[in-house]
Amino acid sequence: MEKELTVTFRSLCPMATGLDVLGDKWSLLIMRDMLFGFKTLFNEFKESPEAMPSKMLSNRLKKLEALGFISRHKGVHNKKSVYYFLEKKGMETLPFMVELMVFTTKFYYDHLGSTYTKDVKTRMKNDKENYMNEIIFNYKQFRRNIVI
Amino acid sequence: MEKELTVTFRSLCPMATGLDVLGDKWSLLIMRDMLFGFKTLFNEFKESPEAMPSKMLSNRLKKLEALGFISRHKGVHNKKSVYYFLEKKGMETLPFMVELMVFTTKFYYDHLGSTYTKDVKTRMKNDKENYMNEIIFNYKQFRRNIVI
DNA sequence: CTGTATCCTTAGGGATACTG
DNA sequence: CAGTATCCCTAAGGATACAG
């Protein structure tokens, strides 16, 4: 077989650009916390098990906002609060997050063998599309109903 | 809606472990070059458009081998050559690579608007599973036939 | 052809403390 | 509640040269 670069290979070249954001631990954690944990406030993100330092958090929130992944809203009733929401662009990182999760679980956390990893793996394998749609649906519903 | 952490959220916590490898630009480029470009030799990887320095390349090849993503084989006929091949674990990063590609193309390279991005996008959207299977199939065939 | 060996430089991580 | 301001540090990047 000839060593010819395929069409897809050429498209993959700019992969690095996406990794600037998606390859970053903190940025992805923030978006995960939003989408799966319905978090909106600075302090909520800080409370995550990964214990993100406030410097990092602040830095990444700005970056993600500047790039259009998330949006920032001052509280209406509670003027001291600032609410962060995932935007369309941020939501579209879900397939990426899911693949990362699938991979990580498979190769590093299989030994956990607990119920939840089995559930997730089964769901991801047999029903990925519906599963992702549900997650997005739930987040949108959450956002519609939240009073800031 | 109650702010309850879902089953999936808990599984996503170890995301960072996967990112150690998959979030790294160089490691992913190497595996991309193997899978999409049928590259096997040190110098072939160095020739990629991203111009990976040999120090980085050497470092990542070792890391990827140690983690079981790739394997290293000394040449049989040409004893001076060393051949690197993608192993099963490495091949299973394809869905991740593809999602990264889809995302990157969508948000950063749409303006390219060239034929190849349109082709890939269409294919990815309508026929993702088959497309990935083809890529894996082609790589396996390449590996079966190569004489080292 | 496949790497090592240096050397230098800087961005990023992380802890801690403090403020509007 | 939502961030800034410091300070320290090391891990990683990158260039260049050279060796088995």
GROMACS .gro file of C-alpha atoms (C1' of nucleotides) in nm:
model
  336
    1MET     CA    1   0.000   0.000   0.000
    2GLU     CA    2   0.127   0.338  -0.097
    3LYS     CA    3   0.205   0.575   0.182
    4GLU     CA    4  -0.031   0.843   0.071
    5LEU     CA    5  -0.176   1.101   0.299
    6THR     CA    6  -0.550   1.067   0.300
    7VAL     CA    7  -0.799   1.345   0.281
    8THR     CA    8  -0.867   1.303   0.647
    9PHE     CA    9  -0.505   1.324   0.739
   10ARG     CA   10  -0.482   1.671   0.593
   11SER     CA   11  -0.785   1.776   0.791
   12LEU     CA   12  -0.632   1.640   1.107
   13CYS     CA   13  -0.329   1.862   1.075
   14PRO     CA   14  -0.498   2.153   1.252
   15MET     CA   15  -0.584   1.921   1.539
   16ALA     CA   16  -0.347   2.117   1.758
   17THR     CA   17  -0.569   2.423   1.744
   18GLY     CA   18  -0.854   2.238   1.905
   19LEU     CA   19  -0.623   2.091   2.163
   20ASP     CA   20  -0.532   2.439   2.284
   21VAL     CA   21  -0.868   2.440   2.453
   22LEU     CA   22  -0.986   2.082   2.463
   23GLY     CA   23  -0.650   1.942   2.565
   24ASP     CA   24  -0.649   2.160   2.872
   25LYS     CA   25  -0.748   1.990   3.192
   26TRP     CA   26  -0.903   2.291   3.366
   27SER     CA   27  -1.110   2.413   3.074
   28LEU     CA   28  -1.260   2.073   3.023
   29LEU     CA   29  -1.333   2.030   3.391
   30ILE     CA   30  -1.524   2.356   3.397
   31MET     CA   31  -1.737   2.254   3.102
   32ARG     CA   32  -1.789   1.910   3.250
   33ASP     CA   33  -1.905   2.066   3.577
   34MET     CA   34  -2.152   2.281   3.389
   35LEU     CA   35  -2.294   2.012   3.168
   36PHE     CA   36  -2.301   1.721   3.409
   37GLY     CA   37  -2.319   1.900   3.742
   38PHE     CA   38  -2.526   2.209   3.654
   39LYS     CA   39  -2.271   2.435   3.815
   40THR     CA   40  -2.287   2.808   3.749
   41LEU     CA   41  -2.093   2.993   4.018
   42PHE     CA   42  -1.722   3.056   4.070
   43ASN     CA   43  -1.723   2.887   4.407
   44GLU     CA   44  -1.908   2.586   4.279
   45PHE     CA   45  -1.631   2.519   4.032
   46LYS     CA   46  -1.374   2.560   4.306
   47GLU     CA   47  -1.545   2.290   4.510
   48SER     CA   48  -1.486   2.022   4.248
   49PRO     CA   49  -1.282   1.721   4.357
   50GLU     CA   50  -0.990   1.841   4.146
   51ALA     CA   51  -0.956   2.153   4.364
   52MET     CA   52  -0.883   2.399   4.089
   53PRO     CA   53  -0.692   2.701   4.227
   54SER     CA   54  -0.879   3.029   4.187
   55LYS     CA   55  -0.606   3.168   3.967
   56MET     CA   56  -0.650   2.886   3.719
   57LEU     CA   57  -1.025   2.902   3.739
   58SER     CA   58  -1.034   3.274   3.677
   59ASN     CA   59  -0.793   3.242   3.389
   60ARG     CA   60  -0.986   2.965   3.220
   61LEU     CA   61  -1.326   3.123   3.265
   62LYS     CA   62  -1.200   3.430   3.083
   63LYS     CA   63  -1.044   3.225   2.810
   64LEU     CA   64  -1.355   3.014   2.758
   65GLU     CA   65  -1.572   3.322   2.749
   66ALA     CA   66  -1.344   3.497   2.502
   67LEU     CA   67  -1.360   3.194   2.274
   68GLY     CA   68  -1.738   3.169   2.294
   69PHE     CA   69  -1.762   2.841   2.482
   70ILE     CA   70  -1.937   2.995   2.781
   71SER     CA   71  -2.110   3.318   2.874
   72ARG     CA   72  -2.097   3.534   3.184
   73HIS     CA   73  -2.401   3.695   3.348
   74LYS     CA   74  -2.425   3.917   3.650
   75GLY     CA   75  -2.697   3.820   3.894
   76VAL     CA   76  -3.023   4.012   3.868
   77HIS     CA   77  -3.164   3.946   4.211
   78ASN     CA   78  -2.837   3.870   4.383
   79LYS     CA   79  -2.612   4.134   4.234
   80LYS     CA   80  -2.303   3.984   4.394
   81SER     CA   81  -2.332   3.659   4.204
   82VAL     CA   82  -2.195   3.589   3.860
   83TYR     CA   83  -2.346   3.308   3.660
   84TYR     CA   84  -2.162   3.116   3.395
   85PHE     CA   85  -2.347   2.921   3.130
   86LEU     CA   86  -2.238   2.685   2.862
   87GLU     CA   87  -2.307   2.813   2.512
   88LYS     CA   88  -2.369   2.618   2.195
   89LYS     CA   89  -2.001   2.598   2.117
   90GLY     CA   90  -1.932   2.459   2.461
   91MET     CA   91  -2.208   2.204   2.432
   92GLU     CA   92  -2.060   2.077   2.111
   93THR     CA   93  -1.757   1.955   2.299
   94LEU     CA   94  -1.972   1.683   2.451
   95PRO     CA   95  -1.885   1.414   2.194
   96PHE     CA   96  -1.522   1.485   2.260
   97MET     CA   97  -1.569   1.464   2.637
   98VAL     CA   98  -1.759   1.141   2.599
   99GLU     CA   99  -1.489   0.979   2.390
  100LEU     CA  100  -1.231   1.087   2.641
  101MET     CA  101  -1.441   0.937   2.916
  102VAL     CA  102  -1.492   0.614   2.730
  103PHE     CA  103  -1.124   0.581   2.665
  104THR     CA  104  -1.015   0.672   3.016
  105THR     CA  105  -1.264   0.439   3.176
  106LYS     CA  106  -1.167   0.156   2.950
  107PHE     CA  107  -0.794   0.172   2.998
  108TYR     CA  108  -0.742   0.318   3.338
  109TYR     CA  109  -1.049   0.262   3.545
  110ASP     CA  110  -1.181  -0.072   3.443
  111HIS     CA  111  -1.067  -0.217   3.770
  112LEU     CA  112  -1.313   0.006   3.950
  113GLY     CA  113  -1.570  -0.233   3.812
  114SER     CA  114  -1.840  -0.059   4.007
  115THR     CA  115  -2.196  -0.031   3.894
  116TYR     CA  116  -2.168   0.318   3.761
  117THR     CA  117  -1.883   0.253   3.525
  118LYS     CA  118  -2.067  -0.050   3.388
  119ASP     CA  119  -2.381   0.153   3.341
  120VAL     CA  120  -2.205   0.430   3.163
  121LYS     CA  121  -2.008   0.198   2.941
  122THR     CA  122  -2.318   0.008   2.838
  123ARG     CA  123  -2.506   0.324   2.769
  124MET     CA  124  -2.219   0.479   2.575
  125LYS     CA  125  -2.177   0.174   2.362
  126ASN     CA  126  -2.535   0.097   2.273
  127ASP     CA  127  -2.708   0.429   2.293
  128LYS     CA  128  -2.451   0.702   2.258
  129GLU     CA  129  -2.653   0.944   2.050
  130ASN     CA  130  -2.960   0.936   2.270
  131TYR     CA  131  -2.751   0.960   2.578
  132MET     CA  132  -2.576   1.274   2.460
  133ASN     CA  133  -2.903   1.427   2.347
  134GLU     CA  134  -3.046   1.369   2.693
  135ILE     CA  135  -2.755   1.542   2.857
  136ILE     CA  136  -2.789   1.845   2.634
  137PHE     CA  137  -3.164   1.847   2.680
  138ASN     CA  138  -3.130   1.839   3.057
  139TYR     CA  139  -2.880   2.122   3.057
  140LYS     CA  140  -3.096   2.340   2.837
  141GLN     CA  141  -3.394   2.275   3.059
  142PHE     CA  142  -3.188   2.362   3.364
  143ARG     CA  143  -3.079   2.685   3.208
  144ARG     CA  144  -3.431   2.779   3.098
  145ASN     CA  145  -3.563   2.735   3.449
  146ILE     CA  146  -3.288   2.889   3.656
  147VAL     CA  147  -3.359   3.235   3.800
  148ILE     CA  148  -3.046   3.439   3.836
  149MET     CA  149  -3.396   2.103   3.884
  150GLU     CA  150  -3.186   1.969   4.163
  151LYS     CA  151  -2.814   2.008   4.123
  152GLU     CA  152  -2.733   1.644   4.151
  153LEU     CA  153  -2.421   1.488   4.013
  154THR     CA  154  -2.513   1.227   3.761
  155VAL     CA  155  -2.361   0.885   3.728
  156THR     CA  156  -2.174   1.005   3.425
  157PHE     CA  157  -2.031   1.301   3.606
  158ARG     CA  158  -1.861   1.075   3.855
  159SER     CA  159  -1.714   0.873   3.573
  160LEU     CA  160  -1.585   1.185   3.409
  161CYS     CA  161  -1.381   1.279   3.712
  162PRO     CA  162  -1.083   1.070   3.604
  163MET     CA  163  -1.087   1.246   3.267
  164ALA     CA  164  -0.756   1.404   3.354
  165THR     CA  165  -0.578   1.070   3.344
  166GLY     CA  166  -0.668   1.019   2.982
  167LEU     CA  167  -0.567   1.375   2.900
  168ASP     CA  168  -0.213   1.306   3.015
  169VAL     CA  169  -0.170   1.120   2.691
  170LEU     CA  170  -0.452   1.228   2.466
  171GLY     CA  171  -0.428   1.594   2.558
  172ASP     CA  172  -0.069   1.603   2.446
  173LYS     CA  173  -0.010   1.748   2.104
  174TRP     CA  174   0.294   1.541   2.013
  175SER     CA  175   0.159   1.205   2.120
  176LEU     CA  176  -0.155   1.253   1.921
  177LEU     CA  177   0.035   1.369   1.616
  178ILE     CA  178   0.244   1.055   1.621
  179MET     CA  179  -0.060   0.832   1.636
  180ARG     CA  180  -0.231   1.036   1.367
  181ASP     CA  181   0.072   0.998   1.143
  182MET     CA  182   0.065   0.625   1.194
  183LEU     CA  183  -0.304   0.573   1.139
  184PHE     CA  184  -0.368   0.820   0.860
  185GLY     CA  185  -0.026   0.845   0.704
  186PHE     CA  186   0.108   0.491   0.752
  187LYS     CA  187   0.428   0.625   0.898
  188THR     CA  188   0.660   0.389   1.081
  189LEU     CA  189   1.007   0.543   1.101
  190PHE     CA  190   1.160   0.805   1.328
  191ASN     CA  191   1.247   1.029   1.038
  192GLU     CA  192   0.904   1.001   0.885
  193PHE     CA  193   0.753   1.145   1.200
  194LYS     CA  194   1.008   1.423   1.199
  195GLU     CA  195   0.904   1.520   0.848
  196SER     CA  196   0.549   1.603   0.951
  197PRO     CA  197   0.433   1.959   0.891
  198GLU     CA  198   0.445   2.027   1.264
  199ALA     CA  199   0.823   1.976   1.269
  200MET     CA  200   0.845   1.786   1.594
  201PRO     CA  201   1.195   1.822   1.746
  202SER     CA  202   1.374   1.490   1.783
  203LYS     CA  203   1.390   1.532   2.156
  204MET     CA  204   1.012   1.553   2.179
  205LEU     CA  205   0.965   1.273   1.933
  206SER     CA  206   1.200   1.040   2.115
  207ASN     CA  207   1.037   1.123   2.447
  208ARG     CA  208   0.686   1.060   2.322
  209LEU     CA  209   0.769   0.740   2.138
  210LYS     CA  210   0.905   0.597   2.462
  211LYS     CA  211   0.607   0.715   2.658
  212LEU     CA  212   0.358   0.575   2.410
  213GLU     CA  213   0.541   0.245   2.400
  214ALA     CA  214   0.558   0.222   2.778
  215LEU     CA  215   0.184   0.280   2.797
  216GLY     CA  216   0.106   0.021   2.533
  217PHE     CA  217  -0.022   0.252   2.262
  218ILE     CA  218   0.250   0.160   2.015
  219SER     CA  219   0.518  -0.103   1.972
  220ARG     CA  220   0.878  -0.086   1.861
  221HIS     CA  221   1.044  -0.330   1.625
  222LYS     CA  222   1.398  -0.344   1.497
  223GLY     CA  223   1.430  -0.399   1.125
  224VAL     CA  224   1.494  -0.752   1.010
  225HIS     CA  225   1.637  -0.684   0.668
  226ASN     CA  226   1.750  -0.332   0.734
  227LYS     CA  227   1.897  -0.364   1.081
  228LYS     CA  228   1.946   0.009   1.114
  229SER     CA  229   1.579   0.087   1.091
  230VAL     CA  230   1.332   0.086   1.376
  231TYR     CA  231   0.965   0.042   1.299
  232TYR     CA  232   0.688   0.175   1.515
  233PHE     CA  233   0.338   0.033   1.494
  234LEU     CA  234   0.012   0.133   1.645
  235GLU     CA  235  -0.127  -0.128   1.884
  236LYS     CA  236  -0.488  -0.198   1.974
  237LYS     CA  237  -0.483   0.057   2.255
  238GLY     CA  238  -0.353   0.319   2.017
  239MET     CA  239  -0.615   0.238   1.757
  240GLU     CA  240  -0.886   0.287   2.013
  241THR     CA  241  -0.799   0.653   2.034
  242LEU     CA  242  -0.946   0.698   1.688
  243PRO     CA  243  -1.294   0.802   1.803
  244PHE     CA  244  -1.129   1.063   2.021
  245MET     CA  245  -0.914   1.190   1.736
  246VAL     CA  246  -1.215   1.204   1.509
  247GLU     CA  247  -1.419   1.410   1.754
  248LEU     CA  248  -1.128   1.644   1.797
  249MET     CA  249  -1.105   1.676   1.423
  250VAL     CA  250  -1.475   1.735   1.383
  251PHE     CA  251  -1.470   2.003   1.648
  252THR     CA  252  -1.159   2.175   1.522
  253THR     CA  253  -1.277   2.176   1.165
  254LYS     CA  254  -1.615   2.309   1.262
  255PHE     CA  255  -1.500   2.598   1.474
  256TYR     CA  256  -1.165   2.694   1.340
  257TYR     CA  257  -1.132   2.579   0.986
  258ASP     CA  258  -1.473   2.619   0.837
  259HIS     CA  259  -1.351   2.911   0.633
  260LEU     CA  260  -1.119   2.679   0.446
  261GLY     CA  261  -1.435   2.562   0.277
  262SER     CA  262  -1.234   2.340   0.052
  263THR     CA  263  -1.351   2.016  -0.091
  264TYR     CA  264  -1.169   1.799   0.154
  265THR     CA  265  -1.315   1.953   0.466
  266LYS     CA  266  -1.664   1.920   0.316
  267ASP     CA  267  -1.601   1.559   0.229
  268VAL     CA  268  -1.474   1.474   0.570
  269LYS     CA  269  -1.751   1.656   0.747
  270THR     CA  270  -2.017   1.483   0.543
  271ARG     CA  271  -1.860   1.147   0.594
  272MET     CA  272  -1.815   1.203   0.966
  273LYS     CA  273  -2.171   1.310   1.010
  274ASN     CA  274  -2.351   1.047   0.810
  275ASP     CA  275  -2.123   0.753   0.821
  276LYS     CA  276  -1.892   0.786   1.117
  277GLU     CA  277  -1.882   0.421   1.220
  278ASN     CA  278  -1.805   0.287   0.877
  279TYR     CA  279  -1.552   0.555   0.818
  280MET     CA  280  -1.359   0.469   1.132
  281ASN     CA  281  -1.379   0.100   1.057
  282GLU     CA  282  -1.230   0.163   0.716
  283ILE     CA  283  -0.942   0.355   0.862
  284ILE     CA  284  -0.863   0.079   1.109
  285PHE     CA  285  -0.903  -0.183   0.839
  286ASN     CA  286  -0.664  -0.003   0.610
  287TYR     CA  287  -0.404   0.033   0.882
  288LYS     CA  288  -0.423  -0.333   0.974
  289GLN     CA  289  -0.385  -0.429   0.612
  290PHE     CA  290  -0.086  -0.201   0.577
  291ARG     CA  291   0.075  -0.355   0.879
  292ARG     CA  292   0.009  -0.709   0.763
  293ASN     CA  293   0.176  -0.643   0.431
  294ILE     CA  294   0.474  -0.438   0.533
  295VAL     CA  295   0.809  -0.614   0.531
  296ILE     CA  296   1.046  -0.478   0.789
  297DC     C1'  297   1.888   0.624   1.027
  298DT     C1'  298   1.794   0.668   1.517
  299DG     C1'  299   1.840   0.869   1.840
  300DT     C1'  300   2.137   1.151   2.291
  301DA     C1'  301   2.331   1.537   2.509
  302DT     C1'  302   2.328   2.016   2.629
  303DC     C1'  303   2.167   2.444   2.723
  304DC     C1'  304   1.861   2.803   2.763
  305DT     C1'  305   1.423   3.013   2.819
  306DT     C1'  306   0.952   3.078   2.940
  307DA     C1'  307   0.487   2.960   3.028
  308DG     C1'  308   0.222   2.736   3.358
  309DG     C1'  309   0.123   2.528   3.793
  310DG     C1'  310   0.024   2.577   4.260
  311DA     C1'  311   0.018   2.772   4.735
  312DT     C1'  312  -0.107   3.158   5.000
  313DA     C1'  313  -0.286   3.582   5.107
  314DC     C1'  314  -0.570   3.955   5.034
  315DT     C1'  315  -0.979   4.285   4.843
  316DG     C1'  316  -1.424   4.510   4.644
  317DC     C1'  317  -1.918   3.580   4.643
  318DA     C1'  318  -1.578   3.655   4.294
  319DG     C1'  319  -1.210   3.726   4.202
  320DT     C1'  320  -0.651   3.971   4.217
  321DA     C1'  321  -0.185   3.985   4.356
  322DT     C1'  322   0.243   3.762   4.467
  323DC     C1'  323   0.597   3.450   4.463
  324DC     C1'  324   0.824   3.041   4.383
  325DC     C1'  325   0.926   2.662   4.117
  326DT     C1'  326   0.974   2.288   3.781
  327DA     C1'  327   0.841   2.070   3.379
  328DA     C1'  328   0.838   2.131   2.919
  329DG     C1'  329   0.959   2.346   2.491
  330DG     C1'  330   1.283   2.427   2.141
  331DA     C1'  331   1.737   2.496   1.908
  332DT     C1'  332   2.163   2.302   1.803
  333DA     C1'  333   2.510   1.975   1.788
  334DC     C1'  334   2.674   1.533   1.785
  335DA     C1'  335   2.711   0.993   1.817
  336DG     C1'  336   2.620   0.463   1.767
   0.00000   0.00000   0.00000
